[in-house]
Short mmCIF file of C-alpha atoms and ligand atoms in Angstrom, two decimals:
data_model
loop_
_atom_site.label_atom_id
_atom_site.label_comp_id
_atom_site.label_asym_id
_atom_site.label_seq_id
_atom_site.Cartn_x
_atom_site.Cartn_y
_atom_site.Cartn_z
CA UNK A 1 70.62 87.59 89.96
CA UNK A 2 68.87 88.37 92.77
CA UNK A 3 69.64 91.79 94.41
CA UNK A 4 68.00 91.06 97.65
CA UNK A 5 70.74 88.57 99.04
CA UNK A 6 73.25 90.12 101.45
CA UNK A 7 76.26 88.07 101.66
CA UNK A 8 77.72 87.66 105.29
CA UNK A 9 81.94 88.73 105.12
CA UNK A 10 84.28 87.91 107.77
CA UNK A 11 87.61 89.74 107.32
CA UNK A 12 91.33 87.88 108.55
CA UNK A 13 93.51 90.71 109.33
CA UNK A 14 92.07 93.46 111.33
CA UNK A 15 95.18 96.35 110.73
CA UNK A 16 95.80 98.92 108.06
CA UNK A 17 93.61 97.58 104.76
CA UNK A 18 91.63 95.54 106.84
CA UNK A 19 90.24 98.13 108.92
CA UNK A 20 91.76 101.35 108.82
CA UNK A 21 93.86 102.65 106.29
CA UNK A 22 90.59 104.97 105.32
CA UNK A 23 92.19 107.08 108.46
CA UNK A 24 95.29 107.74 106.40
CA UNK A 25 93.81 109.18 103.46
CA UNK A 26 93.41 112.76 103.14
CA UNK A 27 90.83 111.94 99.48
CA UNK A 28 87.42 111.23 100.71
CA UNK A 29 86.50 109.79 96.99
CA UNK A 30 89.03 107.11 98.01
CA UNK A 31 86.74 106.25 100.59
CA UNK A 32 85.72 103.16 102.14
CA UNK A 33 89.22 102.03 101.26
CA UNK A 34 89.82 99.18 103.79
CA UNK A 35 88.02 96.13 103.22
CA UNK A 36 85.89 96.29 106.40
CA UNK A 37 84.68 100.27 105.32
CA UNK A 38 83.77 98.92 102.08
CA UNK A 39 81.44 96.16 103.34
CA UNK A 40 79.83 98.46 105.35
CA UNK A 41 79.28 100.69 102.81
CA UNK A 42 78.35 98.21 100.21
CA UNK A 43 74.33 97.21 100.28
CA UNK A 44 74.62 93.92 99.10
CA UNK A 45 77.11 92.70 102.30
CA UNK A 46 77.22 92.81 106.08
CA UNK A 47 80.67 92.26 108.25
CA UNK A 48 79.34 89.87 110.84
CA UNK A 49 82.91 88.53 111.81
CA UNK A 50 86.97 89.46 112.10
CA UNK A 51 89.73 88.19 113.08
CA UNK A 52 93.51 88.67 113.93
CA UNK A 53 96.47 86.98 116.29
CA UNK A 54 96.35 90.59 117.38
CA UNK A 55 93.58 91.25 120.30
CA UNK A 56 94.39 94.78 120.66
CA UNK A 57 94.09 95.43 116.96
CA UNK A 58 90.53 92.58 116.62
CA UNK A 59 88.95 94.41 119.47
CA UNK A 60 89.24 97.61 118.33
CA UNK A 61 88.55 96.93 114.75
CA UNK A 62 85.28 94.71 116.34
CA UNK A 63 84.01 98.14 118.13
CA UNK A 64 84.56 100.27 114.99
CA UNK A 65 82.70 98.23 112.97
CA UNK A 66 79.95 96.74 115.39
CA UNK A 67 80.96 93.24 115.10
CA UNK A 68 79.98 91.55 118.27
CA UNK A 69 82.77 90.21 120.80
CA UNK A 70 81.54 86.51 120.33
CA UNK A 71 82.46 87.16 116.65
CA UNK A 72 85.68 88.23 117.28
CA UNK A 73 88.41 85.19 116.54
CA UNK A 74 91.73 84.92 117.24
CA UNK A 75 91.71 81.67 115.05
CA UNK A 76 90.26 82.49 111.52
CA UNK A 77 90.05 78.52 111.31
CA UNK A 78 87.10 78.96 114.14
CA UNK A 79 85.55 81.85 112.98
CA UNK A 80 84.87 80.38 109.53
CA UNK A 81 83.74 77.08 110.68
CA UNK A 82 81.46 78.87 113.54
CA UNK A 83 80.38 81.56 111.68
CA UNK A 84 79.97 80.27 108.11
CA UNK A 85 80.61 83.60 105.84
CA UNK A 86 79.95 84.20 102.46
CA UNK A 87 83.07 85.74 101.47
CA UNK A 88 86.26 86.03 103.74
CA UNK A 89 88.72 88.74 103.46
CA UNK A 90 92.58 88.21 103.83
CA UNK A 91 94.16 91.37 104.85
CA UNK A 92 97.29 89.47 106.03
CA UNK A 93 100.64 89.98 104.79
CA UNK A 94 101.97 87.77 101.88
CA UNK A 95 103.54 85.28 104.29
CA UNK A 96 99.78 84.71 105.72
CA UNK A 97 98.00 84.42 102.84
CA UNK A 98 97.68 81.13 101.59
CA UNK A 99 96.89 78.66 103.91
CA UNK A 100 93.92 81.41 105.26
CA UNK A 101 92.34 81.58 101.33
CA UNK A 102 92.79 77.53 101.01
CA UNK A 103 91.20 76.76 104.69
CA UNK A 104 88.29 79.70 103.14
CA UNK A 105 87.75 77.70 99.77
CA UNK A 106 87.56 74.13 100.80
CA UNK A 107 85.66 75.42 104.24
CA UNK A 108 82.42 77.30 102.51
CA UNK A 109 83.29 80.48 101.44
CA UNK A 110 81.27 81.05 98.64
CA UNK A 111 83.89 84.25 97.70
CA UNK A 112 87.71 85.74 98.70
CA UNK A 113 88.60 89.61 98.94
CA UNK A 114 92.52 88.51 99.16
CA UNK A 115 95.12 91.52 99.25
CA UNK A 116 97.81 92.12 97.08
CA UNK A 117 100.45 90.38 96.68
CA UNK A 118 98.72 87.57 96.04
CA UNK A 119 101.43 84.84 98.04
CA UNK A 120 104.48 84.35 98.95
CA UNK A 121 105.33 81.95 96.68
CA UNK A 122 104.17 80.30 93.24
CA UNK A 123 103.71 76.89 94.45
CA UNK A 124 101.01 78.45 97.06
CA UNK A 125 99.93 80.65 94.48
CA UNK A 126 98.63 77.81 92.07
CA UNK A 127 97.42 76.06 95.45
CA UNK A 128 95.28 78.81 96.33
CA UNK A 129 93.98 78.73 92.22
CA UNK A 130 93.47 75.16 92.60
CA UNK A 131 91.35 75.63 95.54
CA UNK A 132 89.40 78.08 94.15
CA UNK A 133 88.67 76.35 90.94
CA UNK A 134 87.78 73.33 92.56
CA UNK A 135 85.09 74.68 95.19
CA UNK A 136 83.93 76.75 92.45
CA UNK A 137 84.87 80.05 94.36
CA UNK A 138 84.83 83.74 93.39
CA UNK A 139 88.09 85.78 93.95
CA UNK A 140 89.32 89.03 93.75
CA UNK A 141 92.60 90.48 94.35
CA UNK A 142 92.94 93.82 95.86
CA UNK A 143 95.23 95.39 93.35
CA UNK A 144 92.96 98.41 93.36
CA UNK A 145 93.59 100.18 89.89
CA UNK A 146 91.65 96.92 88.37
CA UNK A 147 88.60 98.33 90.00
CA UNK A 148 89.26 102.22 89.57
CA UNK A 149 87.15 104.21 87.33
CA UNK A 150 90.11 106.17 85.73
CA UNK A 151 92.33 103.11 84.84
CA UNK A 152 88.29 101.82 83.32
CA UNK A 153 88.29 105.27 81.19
CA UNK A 154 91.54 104.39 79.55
CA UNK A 155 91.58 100.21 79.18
CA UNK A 156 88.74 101.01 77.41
CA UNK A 157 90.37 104.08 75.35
CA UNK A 158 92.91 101.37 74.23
CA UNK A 159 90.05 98.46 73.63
CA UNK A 160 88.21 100.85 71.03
CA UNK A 161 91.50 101.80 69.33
CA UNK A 162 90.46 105.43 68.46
CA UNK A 163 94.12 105.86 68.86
CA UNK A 164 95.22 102.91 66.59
CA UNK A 165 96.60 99.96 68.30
CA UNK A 166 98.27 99.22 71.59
CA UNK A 167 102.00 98.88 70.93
CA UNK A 168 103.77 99.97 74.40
CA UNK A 169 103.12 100.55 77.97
CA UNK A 170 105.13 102.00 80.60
CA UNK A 171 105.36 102.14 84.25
CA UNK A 172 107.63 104.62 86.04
CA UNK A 173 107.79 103.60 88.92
CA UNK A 174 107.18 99.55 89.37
CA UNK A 175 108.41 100.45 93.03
CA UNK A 176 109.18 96.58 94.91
CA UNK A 177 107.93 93.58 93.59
CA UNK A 178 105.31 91.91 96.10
CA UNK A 179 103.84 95.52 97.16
CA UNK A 180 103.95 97.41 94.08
CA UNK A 181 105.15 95.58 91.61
CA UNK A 182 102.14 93.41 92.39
CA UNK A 183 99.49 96.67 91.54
CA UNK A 184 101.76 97.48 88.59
CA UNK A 185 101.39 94.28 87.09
CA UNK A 186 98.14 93.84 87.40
CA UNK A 187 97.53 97.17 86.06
CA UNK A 188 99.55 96.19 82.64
CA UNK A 189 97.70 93.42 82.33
CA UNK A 190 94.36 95.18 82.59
CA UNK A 191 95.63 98.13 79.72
CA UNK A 192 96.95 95.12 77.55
CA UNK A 193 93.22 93.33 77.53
CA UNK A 194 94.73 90.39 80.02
CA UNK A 195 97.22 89.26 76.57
CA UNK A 196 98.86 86.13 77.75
CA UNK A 197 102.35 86.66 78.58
CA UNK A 198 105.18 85.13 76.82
CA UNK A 199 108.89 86.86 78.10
CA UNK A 200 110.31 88.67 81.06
CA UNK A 201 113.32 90.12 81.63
CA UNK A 202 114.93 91.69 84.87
CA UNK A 203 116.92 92.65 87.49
CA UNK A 204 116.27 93.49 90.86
CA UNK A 205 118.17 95.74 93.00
CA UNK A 206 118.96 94.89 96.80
CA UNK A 207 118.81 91.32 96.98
CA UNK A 208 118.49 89.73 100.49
CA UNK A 209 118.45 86.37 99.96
CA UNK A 210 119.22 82.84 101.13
CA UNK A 211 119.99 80.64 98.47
CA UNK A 212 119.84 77.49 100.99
CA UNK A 213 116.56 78.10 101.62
CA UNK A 214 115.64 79.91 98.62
CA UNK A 215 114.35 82.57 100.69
CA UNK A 216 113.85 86.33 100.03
CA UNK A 217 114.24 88.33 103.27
CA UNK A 218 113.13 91.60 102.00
CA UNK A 219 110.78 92.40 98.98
CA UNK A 220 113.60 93.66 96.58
CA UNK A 221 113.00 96.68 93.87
CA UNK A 222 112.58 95.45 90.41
CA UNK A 223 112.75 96.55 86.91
CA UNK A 224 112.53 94.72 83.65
CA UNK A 225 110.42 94.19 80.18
CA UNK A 226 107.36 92.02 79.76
CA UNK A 227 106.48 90.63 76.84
CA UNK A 228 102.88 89.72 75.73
CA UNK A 229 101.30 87.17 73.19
CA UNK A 230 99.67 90.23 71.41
CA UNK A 231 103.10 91.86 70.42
CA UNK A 232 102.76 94.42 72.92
CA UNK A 233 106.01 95.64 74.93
CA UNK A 234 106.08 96.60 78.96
CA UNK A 235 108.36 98.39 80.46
CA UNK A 236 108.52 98.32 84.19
CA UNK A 237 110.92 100.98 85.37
CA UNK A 238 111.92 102.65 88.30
CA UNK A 239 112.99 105.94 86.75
CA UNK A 240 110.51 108.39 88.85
CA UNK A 241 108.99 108.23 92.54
CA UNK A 242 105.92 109.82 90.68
CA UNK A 243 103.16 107.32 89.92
CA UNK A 244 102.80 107.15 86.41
CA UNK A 245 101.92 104.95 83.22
CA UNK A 246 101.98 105.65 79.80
CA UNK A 247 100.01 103.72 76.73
CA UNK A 248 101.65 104.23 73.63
CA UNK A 249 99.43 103.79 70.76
CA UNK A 250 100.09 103.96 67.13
CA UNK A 251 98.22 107.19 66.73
CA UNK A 252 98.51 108.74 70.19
CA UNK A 253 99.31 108.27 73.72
CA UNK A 254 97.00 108.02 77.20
CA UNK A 255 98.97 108.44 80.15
CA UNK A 256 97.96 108.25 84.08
CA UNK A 257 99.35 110.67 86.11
CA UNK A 258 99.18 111.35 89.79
CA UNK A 259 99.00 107.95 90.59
CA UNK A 260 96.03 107.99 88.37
CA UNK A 261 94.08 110.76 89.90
CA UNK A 262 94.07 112.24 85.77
CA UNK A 263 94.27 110.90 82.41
CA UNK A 264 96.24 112.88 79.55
CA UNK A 265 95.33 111.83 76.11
CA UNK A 266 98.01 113.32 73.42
CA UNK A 267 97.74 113.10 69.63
CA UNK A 268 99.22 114.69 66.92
CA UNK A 269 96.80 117.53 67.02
CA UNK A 270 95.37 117.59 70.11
CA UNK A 271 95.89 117.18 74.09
CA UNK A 272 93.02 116.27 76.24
CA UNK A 273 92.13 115.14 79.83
CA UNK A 274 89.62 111.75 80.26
CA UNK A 275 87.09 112.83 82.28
CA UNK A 276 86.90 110.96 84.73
CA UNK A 277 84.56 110.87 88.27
CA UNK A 278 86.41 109.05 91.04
CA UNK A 279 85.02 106.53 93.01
CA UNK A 280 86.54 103.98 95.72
CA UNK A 281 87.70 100.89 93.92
CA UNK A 282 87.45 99.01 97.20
CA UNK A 283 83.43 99.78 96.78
CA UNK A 284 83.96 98.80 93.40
CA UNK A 285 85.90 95.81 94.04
CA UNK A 286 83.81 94.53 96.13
CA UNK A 287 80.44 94.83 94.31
CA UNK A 288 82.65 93.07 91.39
CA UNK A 289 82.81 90.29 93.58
CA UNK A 290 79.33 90.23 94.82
CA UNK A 291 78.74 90.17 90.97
CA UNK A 292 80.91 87.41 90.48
CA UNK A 293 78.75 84.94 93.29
CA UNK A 294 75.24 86.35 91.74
CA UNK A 295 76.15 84.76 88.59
CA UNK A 296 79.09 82.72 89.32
CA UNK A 297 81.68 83.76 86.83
CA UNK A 298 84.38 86.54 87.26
CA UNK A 299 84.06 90.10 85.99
CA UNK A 300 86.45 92.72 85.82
CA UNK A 301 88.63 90.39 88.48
CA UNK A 302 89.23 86.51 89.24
CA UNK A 303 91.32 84.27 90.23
CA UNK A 304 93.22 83.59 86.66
CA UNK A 305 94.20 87.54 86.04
CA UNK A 306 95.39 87.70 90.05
CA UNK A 307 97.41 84.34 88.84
CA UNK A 308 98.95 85.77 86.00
CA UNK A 309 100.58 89.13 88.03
CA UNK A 310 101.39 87.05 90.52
CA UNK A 311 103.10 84.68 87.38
CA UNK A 312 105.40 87.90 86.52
CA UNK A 313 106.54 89.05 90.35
CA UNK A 314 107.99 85.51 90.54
CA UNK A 315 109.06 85.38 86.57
CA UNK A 316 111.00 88.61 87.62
CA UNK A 317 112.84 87.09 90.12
CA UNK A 318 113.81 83.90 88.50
CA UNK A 319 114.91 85.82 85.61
CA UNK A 320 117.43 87.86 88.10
CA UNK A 321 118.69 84.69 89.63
CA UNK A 322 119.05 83.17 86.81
CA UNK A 323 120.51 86.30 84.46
CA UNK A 324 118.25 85.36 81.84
CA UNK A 325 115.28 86.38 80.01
CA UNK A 326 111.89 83.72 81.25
CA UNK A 327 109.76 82.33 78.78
CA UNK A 328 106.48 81.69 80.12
CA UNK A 329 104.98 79.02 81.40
CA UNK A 330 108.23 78.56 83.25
CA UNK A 331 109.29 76.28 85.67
CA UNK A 332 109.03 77.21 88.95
CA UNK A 333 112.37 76.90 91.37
CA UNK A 334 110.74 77.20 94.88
CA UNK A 335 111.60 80.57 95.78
CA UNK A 336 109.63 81.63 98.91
CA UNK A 337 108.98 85.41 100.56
CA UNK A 338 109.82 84.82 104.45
CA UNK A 339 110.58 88.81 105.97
CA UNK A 340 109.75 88.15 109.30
CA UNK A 341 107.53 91.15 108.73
CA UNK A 342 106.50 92.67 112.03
CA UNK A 343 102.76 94.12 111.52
CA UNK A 344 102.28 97.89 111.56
CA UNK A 345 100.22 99.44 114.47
CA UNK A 346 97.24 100.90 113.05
CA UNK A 347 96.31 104.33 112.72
CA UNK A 348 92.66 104.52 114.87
CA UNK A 349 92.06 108.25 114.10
CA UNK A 350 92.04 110.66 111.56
N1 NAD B 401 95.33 97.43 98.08
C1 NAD B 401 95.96 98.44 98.66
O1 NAD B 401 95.89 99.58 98.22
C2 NAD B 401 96.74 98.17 99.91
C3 NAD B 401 97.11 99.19 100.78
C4 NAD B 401 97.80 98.84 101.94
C5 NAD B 401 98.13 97.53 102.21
N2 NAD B 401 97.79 96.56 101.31
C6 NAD B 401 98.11 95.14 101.53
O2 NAD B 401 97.29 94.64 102.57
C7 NAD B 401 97.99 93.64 103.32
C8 NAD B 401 97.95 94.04 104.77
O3 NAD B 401 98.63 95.26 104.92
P1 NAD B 401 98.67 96.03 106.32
O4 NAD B 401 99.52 97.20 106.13
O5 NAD B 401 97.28 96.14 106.83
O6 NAD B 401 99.49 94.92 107.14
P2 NAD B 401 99.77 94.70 108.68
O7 NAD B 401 101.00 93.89 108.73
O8 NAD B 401 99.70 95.98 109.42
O9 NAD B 401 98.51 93.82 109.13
C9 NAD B 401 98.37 92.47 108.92
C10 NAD B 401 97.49 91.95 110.04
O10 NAD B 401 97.28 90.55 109.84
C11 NAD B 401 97.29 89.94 111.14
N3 NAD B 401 97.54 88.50 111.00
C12 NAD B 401 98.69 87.87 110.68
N4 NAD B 401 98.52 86.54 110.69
C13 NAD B 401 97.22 86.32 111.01
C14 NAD B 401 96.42 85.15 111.20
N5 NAD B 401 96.93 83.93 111.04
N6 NAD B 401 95.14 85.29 111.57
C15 NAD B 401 94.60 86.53 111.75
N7 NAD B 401 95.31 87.68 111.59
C16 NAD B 401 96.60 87.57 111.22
C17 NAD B 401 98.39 90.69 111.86
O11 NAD B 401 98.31 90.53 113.28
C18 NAD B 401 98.12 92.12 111.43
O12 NAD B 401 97.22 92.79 112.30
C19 NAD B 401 99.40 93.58 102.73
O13 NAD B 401 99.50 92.49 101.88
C20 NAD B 401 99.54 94.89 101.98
O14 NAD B 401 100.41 94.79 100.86
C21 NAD B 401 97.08 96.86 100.21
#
């Protein structure tokens, strides 16, 4: 590896996580937490180039973040072909995220920083894989708790088994399934060593959808089990609006609480806290990825774990549609997200 290269980023999707969501948090150790702070802040990358459909948005993002006004695109197709990045970022919703990571990997990009969820369908989902795998590409999906020192501290608590083995996890509060589901997921697959998946079983609560078009107008609540290869249980509830997950070992338990801002270990004997120092796991992230084009394999992310959360948003919906439990690999049936989501204004300030 050579620590000397700075890769050049270029970020689709100049609103909230692409550029300022950092002005909504009140916890400066979450901080950078958009992906255009974090390659500022990172040494080993420089944001040279942005773009949205959004010219308000772009040009404010551009001044923010120095980026010079012949860098600024309103067509991310241009801005990657004229500027040539490293790795491109895809702060888009969803709907817009596909067909921005495939024109990335077959154009050059040597790396993708995609948000969560990963698409808004399967189909694109293993198009996006295959166009990573095939250009050789690095990828990481932002499902942040992948890349957070806390949720580190207790995956490995669980690897080394000083509790006895894994046997059930629990999220409280899976929240809906393309924006939270989507970190939850990823999350259980992190605790459960990335076990291959064998089972789901759901059900969803408000439902918008058009069966013509197999078309999901809203991004409906779910709840359901997971089961893995490993034996290992998940339950993904929605019985709390506080964050929380809970690893149930044979010999004691490590749960994250407040949205993992502490970890509670409880045995038989004894109750302790992980400690735990808290760092931004957009920083994190992103190094990960810089990582991952020094030596050209994934680390802690890649483009096969993002695959397999994104496998169990869409198993969870076939199995409500269907009333029945999903075996994995299952078929796919061509179920799309379309919201006609209207993007969010910004916040500019603290
Ligand atoms: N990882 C996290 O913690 C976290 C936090 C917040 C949001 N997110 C995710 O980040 C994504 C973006 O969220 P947001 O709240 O910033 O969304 P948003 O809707 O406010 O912003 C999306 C931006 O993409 C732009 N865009 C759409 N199509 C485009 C195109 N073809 N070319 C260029 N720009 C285009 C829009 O104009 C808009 O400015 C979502 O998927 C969301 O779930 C992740």
């Amino acid at each position: 590896m050579n620590a000397k290269i700075k890769y050049r980023a270029a970020l689709v999707g100049c609103s909230r996580m692409g550029a300022f969501i950092d002005n909504e948090s009140s916890n400066p150790k979450l901080s950078p937490y958009s992906h255009a702070a974090g390659y500022i802040k990172c040494e080993r990358t420089d944001l040279i180039a942005c773009s949205d459909i959004r010219t308000d948005v772009m040009k404010i993002a551009g001044d923010t973040y120095n980026i010079q006004e012949k860098n600024q695109y309103t067509d991310y197709k241009k801005m990657i072909l004229e500027t040539k990045p490293d790795i491109v970022s895809v702060a888009t919703q969803p709907e817009q995220r596909a067909e921005v990571v495939i024109f990335a990997a077959n154009n050059g990009a040597k790396a993708i920083y995609a948000e969560k969820a990963m698409s808004a369908s399967i189909e694109d989902c293993y198009e996006m894989y295959d166009a990573c795998i095939k250009n050789n590409v690095s990828f990481n999906l932002g499902t942040n708790r992948r890349y957070d020192s806390g949720f580190n501290s207790m995956t490995n608590l669980i690897k080394e088994e000083s509790l006895g083995k894994l046997k059930t996890l629990v999220a409280y509060c899976t929240g809906s399934l393309f924006n939270m589901g989507s970190h939850n997921f990823d999350l259980l697959l992190k605790l459960n060593s990335e076990s291959k998946v064998t089972s789901v079983t759901a059900n969803l609560g408000e439902f918008i959808w058009d069966s013509e078009l197999k078309e999901l107008k809203s991004d409906p609540i779910g709840q359901g089990v997971i089961e893995f290869e490993n034996g290992v249980k998940a339950y993904a509830f929605n019985i709390s609006n506080k964050t929380k997950w809970d690893a149930i070992c044979e010999n004691g338990v490590v749960s994250a609480i407040d949205n993992g801002g502490n970890f509670i270990v409880h045995t038989k004997n004894k109750k302790y806290e992980l400690d735990v120092e808290k760092k931004s796991s957009t920083l994190s992230l992103i190094y990960d990825l810089v990582r991952s084009i020094d030596d050209s394999r994934p680390h802690l992310g890649g483009i096969k774990v993002a695959v397999a959360s994104t496998e169990i948003i869409f198993g969870f919906i076939q199995s409500h549609i269907t009333h029945s439990q999903v075996t994995f690999p299952y078929k796919p049936l061509g179920i799309n997200l379309n919201r006609n989501f209207a993007p969010r204004m910004p916040k500019y300030n603290k």
